[in-house]
Amino acid sequence: MSSLTLADVYRARQRLAGRVAPTPLVASASLTERSGVPVYLKLETVQPTGSFKLRGATNALAQLAQEGVRRVVTASTGNHGRALAYAAHALGIEAAVCMSALVPQNKVRAVAALGARIVIAGHSQDDAQIEAQRLVRKEGYAFVPPFDDARVIAGQATIGLEILEALPDAATLIVPLSGGGLFSGVAFAAKAIRPDVTMIGVSMARGAAMHASLAAGKPVPVDELETLADSLGGGIGLDNRHTFAMTRALIDDVVLLDEASIARGIVHAYREERLVVEGAAAVGIAALLDGRIGHIERQADSSDTAGPIVVVLSGANIDMAQHLRIISDN
């Protein structure tokens, strides 16, 4: 597993101070009523770039800037690229972002608007990764991984610190699961503070690479398919150094959702919580709506309190025309 320490996470929070503000933890009356235990939402949707990715990107670039690095490149399904471009602009660093043709155009435009060089390569996150590595070799960029990097993980882990400081008795954290940077970071910090906290990872059924890798016992390739949870797409890297081992050690359960469930999560967030969220952020809400969180089901046979629950809402960067169609159709 990674050599990441809790001290690294606290140092990351110091680097983020003045650059990335803590996000709200708000009670959800509707989900509390449905679940029978207190439910809170961690609103990473309010970040300036619309997702949690700003934490990891800022932590990584702040350290690279101190080392004299002036050009960085990454591969992204959209949100990490946007965060990297934002952080690079703030630090006066040149940024290039490689994305596949599957990345929604609203996310491509958002990255370009922040001044980053855009490179479209292939039809998968793996294709974008290959192109990013070519730029490292041929043009001298420094590569900033979207998730499998200790600096990036430490930045995302600051979410776990904020949750446990605001809600020390949190019993279950529900976190979107993709490459594992968000999940492993939040789980690492949370379990370092509260070893008994339950960590649930949620993903889409279509192309869930981390789930397939956990089942296989090693990183495996998975076809990247179109999904409402597009930010959760892509592989975890066959040479994964950090997030696979960390996720395997820290995860308590994985929930996979079909597309209809993800759509219901988006609709619920909008109609009941007054929040616009992308599909990847809606998966935690959807898992609760579907009754897929195990300890809630066990509550019927026990008088023990099974909460509070915290759902991490990872991002708001959904194409608004798509959002309107989903809301109208449901």
GROMACS .gro file of C-alpha atoms in nm:
model
  330
    1MET     CA    1   0.000   0.000   0.000
    2SER     CA    2   0.108   0.362  -0.043
    3SER     CA    3   0.349   0.516   0.206
    4LEU     CA    4   0.102   0.802   0.257
    5THR     CA    5   0.076   0.917   0.619
    6LEU     CA    6  -0.184   1.121   0.803
    7ALA     CA    7   0.084   1.389   0.841
    8ASP     CA    8   0.096   1.411   0.460
    9VAL     CA    9  -0.277   1.480   0.459
   10TYR     CA   10  -0.246   1.758   0.716
   11ARG     CA   11   0.041   1.910   0.516
   12ALA     CA   12  -0.178   1.894   0.207
   13ARG     CA   13  -0.447   2.089   0.391
   14GLN     CA   14  -0.190   2.355   0.476
   15ARG     CA   15  -0.100   2.385   0.106
   16LEU     CA   16  -0.467   2.416   0.012
   17ALA     CA   17  -0.529   2.694   0.265
   18GLY     CA   18  -0.614   3.012   0.077
   19ARG     CA   19  -0.642   2.820  -0.250
   20VAL     CA   20  -0.918   2.563  -0.192
   21ALA     CA   21  -1.188   2.637   0.066
   22PRO     CA   22  -1.348   2.368   0.284
   23THR     CA   23  -1.688   2.260   0.151
   24PRO     CA   24  -2.022   2.243   0.336
   25LEU     CA   25  -2.160   1.931   0.504
   26VAL     CA   26  -2.537   1.966   0.498
   27ALA     CA   27  -2.818   1.754   0.639
   28SER     CA   28  -3.057   1.591   0.392
   29ALA     CA   29  -3.408   1.576   0.533
   30SER     CA   30  -3.539   1.372   0.240
   31LEU     CA   31  -3.268   1.104   0.254
   32THR     CA   32  -3.281   1.093   0.634
   33GLU     CA   33  -3.653   1.020   0.616
   34ARG     CA   34  -3.603   0.750   0.353
   35SER     CA   35  -3.306   0.588   0.528
   36GLY     CA   36  -3.421   0.609   0.889
   37VAL     CA   37  -3.081   0.743   1.000
   38PRO     CA   38  -2.927   1.090   0.970
   39VAL     CA   39  -2.786   1.152   0.621
   40TYR     CA   40  -2.551   1.436   0.531
   41LEU     CA   41  -2.420   1.553   0.195
   42LYS     CA   42  -2.059   1.668   0.144
   43LEU     CA   43  -2.086   1.933  -0.127
   44GLU     CA   44  -1.775   1.915  -0.341
   45THR     CA   45  -2.007   2.050  -0.610
   46VAL     CA   46  -1.939   2.405  -0.487
   47GLN     CA   47  -1.567   2.401  -0.573
   48PRO     CA   48  -1.469   2.672  -0.826
   49THR     CA   49  -1.406   2.400  -1.086
   50GLY     CA   50  -1.722   2.212  -0.994
   51SER     CA   51  -1.560   1.903  -0.842
   52PHE     CA   52  -1.337   1.761  -0.568
   53LYS     CA   53  -1.050   1.726  -0.815
   54LEU     CA   54  -0.926   2.077  -0.733
   55ARG     CA   55  -0.788   1.949  -0.402
   56GLY     CA   56  -0.554   1.687  -0.544
   57ALA     CA   57  -0.446   1.895  -0.841
   58THR     CA   58  -0.366   2.194  -0.624
   59ASN     CA   59  -0.167   1.990  -0.374
   60ALA     CA   60   0.036   1.823  -0.649
   61LEU     CA   61   0.105   2.144  -0.843
   62ALA     CA   62   0.198   2.341  -0.533
   63GLN     CA   63   0.472   2.087  -0.464
   64LEU     CA   64   0.584   2.074  -0.827
   65ALA     CA   65   0.603   2.453  -0.843
   66GLN     CA   66   0.835   2.449  -0.542
   67GLU     CA   67   1.055   2.206  -0.736
   68GLY     CA   68   1.073   2.445  -1.033
   69VAL     CA   69   0.839   2.257  -1.269
   70ARG     CA   70   0.681   2.494  -1.525
   71ARG     CA   71   0.493   2.258  -1.765
   72VAL     CA   72   0.251   1.984  -1.664
   73VAL     CA   73   0.030   1.738  -1.852
   74THR     CA   74  -0.242   1.497  -1.749
   75ALA     CA   75  -0.500   1.255  -1.887
   76SER     CA   76  -0.855   1.322  -1.775
   77THR     CA   77  -1.222   1.239  -1.815
   78GLY     CA   78  -1.280   1.611  -1.765
   79ASN     CA   79  -1.287   1.708  -1.400
   80HIS     CA   80  -0.920   1.647  -1.319
   81GLY     CA   81  -0.819   1.833  -1.635
   82ARG     CA   82  -1.032   2.128  -1.536
   83ALA     CA   83  -0.885   2.127  -1.186
   84LEU     CA   84  -0.529   2.099  -1.319
   85ALA     CA   85  -0.587   2.388  -1.560
   86TYR     CA   86  -0.731   2.603  -1.282
   87ALA     CA   87  -0.449   2.527  -1.039
   88ALA     CA   88  -0.184   2.570  -1.309
   89HIS     CA   89  -0.322   2.910  -1.406
   90ALA     CA   90  -0.319   3.022  -1.042
   91LEU     CA   91   0.043   2.910  -1.003
   92GLY     CA   92   0.167   3.040  -1.339
   93ILE     CA   93   0.234   2.693  -1.481
   94GLU     CA   94   0.164   2.580  -1.840
   95ALA     CA   95  -0.085   2.290  -1.858
   96ALA     CA   96  -0.182   2.039  -2.126
   97VAL     CA   97  -0.482   1.807  -2.084
   98CYS     CA   98  -0.530   1.488  -2.286
   99MET     CA   99  -0.888   1.358  -2.313
  100SER     CA  100  -1.062   1.092  -2.518
  101ALA     CA  101  -1.347   1.152  -2.760
  102LEU     CA  102  -1.587   1.014  -2.496
  103VAL     CA  103  -1.540   1.318  -2.271
  104PRO     CA  104  -1.851   1.541  -2.294
  105GLN     CA  105  -1.796   1.864  -2.488
  106ASN     CA  106  -1.906   2.082  -2.198
  107LYS     CA  107  -1.611   1.948  -1.997
  108VAL     CA  108  -1.368   1.993  -2.287
  109ARG     CA  109  -1.479   2.355  -2.331
  110ALA     CA  110  -1.448   2.423  -1.959
  111VAL     CA  111  -1.085   2.304  -1.959
  112ALA     CA  112  -1.002   2.509  -2.267
  113ALA     CA  113  -1.157   2.820  -2.111
  114LEU     CA  114  -0.896   2.802  -1.835
  115GLY     CA  115  -0.614   2.832  -2.085
  116ALA     CA  116  -0.496   2.472  -2.100
  117ARG     CA  117  -0.374   2.307  -2.419
  118ILE     CA  118  -0.635   2.049  -2.524
  119VAL     CA  119  -0.534   1.719  -2.687
  120ILE     CA  120  -0.808   1.476  -2.795
  121ALA     CA  121  -0.675   1.121  -2.828
  122GLY     CA  122  -0.864   0.800  -2.902
  123HIS     CA  123  -1.181   0.671  -2.742
  124SER     CA  124  -1.077   0.577  -2.391
  125GLN     CA  125  -0.899   0.711  -2.087
  126ASP     CA  126  -0.617   0.468  -2.165
  127ASP     CA  127  -0.571   0.631  -2.508
  128ALA     CA  128  -0.554   0.973  -2.344
  129GLN     CA  129  -0.299   0.838  -2.096
  130ILE     CA  130  -0.076   0.712  -2.379
  131GLU     CA  131  -0.085   1.053  -2.544
  132ALA     CA  132   0.000   1.228  -2.218
  133GLN     CA  133   0.302   1.004  -2.173
  134ARG     CA  134   0.411   1.084  -2.529
  135LEU     CA  135   0.410   1.454  -2.439
  136VAL     CA  136   0.622   1.376  -2.136
  137ARG     CA  137   0.881   1.199  -2.352
  138LYS     CA  138   0.875   1.428  -2.654
  139GLU     CA  139   0.803   1.774  -2.512
  140GLY     CA  140   0.935   1.766  -2.157
  141TYR     CA  141   0.609   1.797  -1.964
  142ALA     CA  142   0.584   1.670  -1.606
  143PHE     CA  143   0.298   1.421  -1.571
  144VAL     CA  144   0.035   1.472  -1.299
  145PRO     CA  145  -0.176   1.156  -1.270
  146PRO     CA  146  -0.553   1.199  -1.230
  147PHE     CA  147  -0.565   0.965  -0.930
  148ASP     CA  148  -0.271   0.725  -0.886
  149ASP     CA  149  -0.035   0.970  -0.719
  150ALA     CA  150   0.042   1.018  -0.349
  151ARG     CA  151   0.021   1.397  -0.376
  152VAL     CA  152  -0.315   1.382  -0.550
  153ILE     CA  153  -0.450   1.127  -0.302
  154ALA     CA  154  -0.336   1.341  -0.008
  155GLY     CA  155  -0.524   1.637  -0.152
  156GLN     CA  156  -0.846   1.437  -0.190
  157ALA     CA  157  -0.796   1.296   0.161
  158THR     CA  158  -0.857   1.641   0.308
  159ILE     CA  159  -1.227   1.571   0.243
  160GLY     CA  160  -1.207   1.291   0.499
  161LEU     CA  161  -1.054   1.526   0.754
  162GLU     CA  162  -1.331   1.780   0.703
  163ILE     CA  163  -1.606   1.520   0.734
  164LEU     CA  164  -1.480   1.370   1.062
  165GLU     CA  165  -1.408   1.711   1.212
  166ALA     CA  166  -1.759   1.834   1.131
  167LEU     CA  167  -1.931   1.505   1.220
  168PRO     CA  168  -1.712   1.299   1.456
  169ASP     CA  169  -1.974   1.024   1.496
  170ALA     CA  170  -2.017   0.959   1.122
  171ALA     CA  171  -2.067   0.583   1.088
  172THR     CA  172  -2.069   0.533   0.709
  173LEU     CA  173  -1.915   0.728   0.424
  174ILE     CA  174  -2.050   0.668   0.074
  175VAL     CA  175  -1.798   0.773  -0.191
  176PRO     CA  176  -1.798   0.748  -0.572
  177LEU     CA  177  -1.549   0.484  -0.689
  178SER     CA  178  -1.351   0.511  -1.011
  179GLY     CA  179  -0.971   0.514  -1.029
  180GLY     CA  180  -0.968   0.530  -0.652
  181GLY     CA  181  -0.801   0.864  -0.586
  182LEU     CA  182  -1.108   1.008  -0.415
  183PHE     CA  183  -1.211   0.687  -0.244
  184SER     CA  184  -0.868   0.586  -0.115
  185GLY     CA  185  -0.792   0.939   0.004
  186VAL     CA  186  -1.117   0.986   0.192
  187ALA     CA  187  -1.104   0.633   0.333
  188PHE     CA  188  -0.741   0.669   0.441
  189ALA     CA  189  -0.803   0.987   0.637
  190ALA     CA  190  -1.136   0.872   0.780
  191LYS     CA  191  -1.012   0.533   0.898
  192ALA     CA  192  -0.694   0.687   1.039
  193ILE     CA  193  -0.916   0.898   1.263
  194ARG     CA  194  -1.205   0.651   1.309
  195PRO     CA  195  -1.094   0.292   1.230
  196ASP     CA  196  -1.449   0.163   1.270
  197VAL     CA  197  -1.604   0.390   1.006
  198THR     CA  198  -1.764   0.195   0.718
  199MET     CA  199  -1.646   0.288   0.367
  200ILE     CA  200  -1.880   0.216   0.076
  201GLY     CA  201  -1.765   0.269  -0.283
  202VAL     CA  202  -2.030   0.325  -0.549
  203SER     CA  203  -1.988   0.303  -0.924
  204MET     CA  204  -2.182   0.240  -1.244
  205ALA     CA  205  -2.233  -0.114  -1.370
  206ARG     CA  206  -2.105  -0.017  -1.717
  207GLY     CA  207  -1.726  -0.041  -1.714
  208ALA     CA  208  -1.643  -0.022  -1.342
  209ALA     CA  209  -1.267  -0.080  -1.362
  210MET     CA  210  -1.185  -0.070  -0.991
  211HIS     CA  211  -1.462  -0.316  -0.908
  212ALA     CA  212  -1.344  -0.555  -1.178
  213SER     CA  213  -0.986  -0.521  -1.056
  214LEU     CA  214  -1.083  -0.588  -0.694
  215ALA     CA  215  -1.271  -0.898  -0.805
  216ALA     CA  216  -0.969  -1.018  -1.006
  217GLY     CA  217  -0.723  -0.941  -0.728
  218LYS     CA  218  -0.513  -0.723  -0.957
  219PRO     CA  219  -0.558  -0.427  -1.196
  220VAL     CA  220  -0.731  -0.545  -1.514
  221PRO     CA  221  -0.836  -0.369  -1.836
  222VAL     CA  222  -1.206  -0.291  -1.875
  223ASP     CA  223  -1.386  -0.159  -2.182
  224GLU     CA  224  -1.487   0.203  -2.132
  225LEU     CA  225  -1.856   0.246  -2.211
  226GLU     CA  226  -2.083   0.545  -2.235
  227THR     CA  227  -2.259   0.614  -1.906
  228LEU     CA  228  -2.433   0.894  -1.720
  229ALA     CA  229  -2.150   0.862  -1.467
  230ASP     CA  230  -1.889   0.954  -1.729
  231SER     CA  231  -1.644   1.087  -1.468
  232LEU     CA  232  -1.618   0.735  -1.325
  233GLY     CA  233  -1.504   0.588  -1.658
  234GLY     CA  234  -1.157   0.472  -1.753
  235GLY     CA  235  -0.913   0.213  -1.628
  236ILE     CA  236  -0.708   0.220  -1.309
  237GLY     CA  237  -0.379   0.148  -1.489
  238LEU     CA  238  -0.225  -0.198  -1.511
  239ASP     CA  239   0.082  -0.059  -1.335
  240ASN     CA  240  -0.125   0.101  -1.058
  241ARG     CA  241   0.107   0.195  -0.770
  242HIS     CA  242  -0.122   0.336  -0.502
  243THR     CA  243  -0.499   0.340  -0.534
  244PHE     CA  244  -0.567  -0.028  -0.605
  245ALA     CA  245  -0.386  -0.150  -0.293
  246MET     CA  246  -0.527   0.132  -0.081
  247THR     CA  247  -0.883   0.075  -0.200
  248ARG     CA  248  -0.857  -0.301  -0.149
  249ALA     CA  249  -0.732  -0.248   0.208
  250LEU     CA  250  -0.983   0.021   0.304
  251ILE     CA  251  -1.309  -0.060   0.128
  252ASP     CA  252  -1.593  -0.237   0.311
  253ASP     CA  253  -1.838  -0.278   0.024
  254VAL     CA  254  -1.892  -0.190  -0.342
  255VAL     CA  255  -2.229  -0.101  -0.494
  256LEU     CA  256  -2.284  -0.100  -0.872
  257LEU     CA  257  -2.576   0.088  -1.026
  258ASP     CA  258  -2.756   0.072  -1.357
  259GLU     CA  259  -2.818   0.383  -1.566
  260ALA     CA  260  -3.180   0.422  -1.453
  261SER     CA  261  -3.069   0.433  -1.090
  262ILE     CA  262  -2.806   0.698  -1.166
  263ALA     CA  263  -3.071   0.906  -1.342
  264ARG     CA  264  -3.296   0.879  -1.036
  265GLY     CA  265  -3.010   1.003  -0.821
  266ILE     CA  266  -2.966   1.308  -1.044
  267VAL     CA  267  -3.339   1.379  -1.031
  268HIS     CA  268  -3.359   1.338  -0.654
  269ALA     CA  269  -3.065   1.573  -0.601
  270TYR     CA  270  -3.239   1.837  -0.812
  271ARG     CA  271  -3.598   1.802  -0.691
  272GLU     CA  272  -3.542   1.723  -0.324
  273GLU     CA  273  -3.202   1.875  -0.244
  274ARG     CA  274  -3.211   2.166  -0.493
  275LEU     CA  275  -2.871   2.057  -0.624
  276VAL     CA  276  -2.737   2.009  -0.976
  277VAL     CA  277  -2.503   1.710  -0.978
  278GLU     CA  278  -2.336   1.505  -1.249
  279GLY     CA  279  -2.398   1.133  -1.279
  280ALA     CA  280  -2.077   1.040  -1.098
  281ALA     CA  281  -2.185   1.248  -0.799
  282ALA     CA  282  -2.538   1.109  -0.797
  283VAL     CA  283  -2.433   0.747  -0.737
  284GLY     CA  284  -2.428   0.774  -0.357
  285ILE     CA  285  -2.777   0.920  -0.347
  286ALA     CA  286  -2.892   0.655  -0.595
  287ALA     CA  287  -2.751   0.375  -0.378
  288LEU     CA  288  -2.954   0.504  -0.082
  289LEU     CA  289  -3.269   0.540  -0.292
  290ASP     CA  290  -3.227   0.181  -0.413
  291GLY     CA  291  -3.177   0.051  -0.058
  292ARG     CA  292  -2.834  -0.082  -0.152
  293ILE     CA  293  -2.643   0.020   0.161
  294GLY     CA  294  -2.611  -0.297   0.368
  295HIS     CA  295  -2.615  -0.166   0.724
  296ILE     CA  296  -2.943   0.016   0.662
  297GLU     CA  297  -3.102  -0.310   0.555
  298ARG     CA  298  -2.971  -0.474   0.875
  299GLN     CA  299  -3.124  -0.199   1.086
  300ALA     CA  300  -3.465  -0.362   1.050
  301ASP     CA  301  -3.335  -0.653   1.258
  302SER     CA  302  -3.146  -0.442   1.513
  303SER     CA  303  -3.214  -0.162   1.755
  304ASP     CA  304  -2.864  -0.022   1.706
  305THR     CA  305  -2.827   0.318   1.549
  306ALA     CA  306  -2.685   0.273   1.198
  307GLY     CA  307  -2.586   0.630   1.123
  308PRO     CA  308  -2.502   0.902   1.059
  309ILE     CA  309  -2.426   0.853   0.690
  310VAL     CA  310  -2.225   1.097   0.478
  311VAL     CA  311  -2.261   1.095   0.099
  312VAL     CA  312  -1.981   1.265  -0.093
  313LEU     CA  313  -2.125   1.459  -0.389
  314SER     CA  314  -1.816   1.470  -0.604
  315GLY     CA  315  -1.907   1.713  -0.882
  316ALA     CA  316  -2.160   1.932  -1.061
  317ASN     CA  317  -2.015   1.933  -1.413
  318ILE     CA  318  -2.305   1.784  -1.605
  319ASP     CA  319  -2.405   1.911  -1.947
  320MET     CA  320  -2.712   2.120  -1.870
  321ALA     CA  321  -2.899   2.011  -2.182
  322GLN     CA  322  -2.851   1.651  -2.069
  323HIS     CA  323  -2.958   1.746  -1.717
  324LEU     CA  324  -3.278   1.899  -1.851
  325ARG     CA  325  -3.356   1.585  -2.051
  326ILE     CA  326  -3.303   1.361  -1.746
  327ILE     CA  327  -3.521   1.578  -1.525
  328SER     CA  328  -3.793   1.597  -1.791
  329ASP     CA  329  -3.791   1.221  -1.857
  330ASN     CA  330  -3.814   1.122  -1.490
   0.00000   0.00000   0.00000
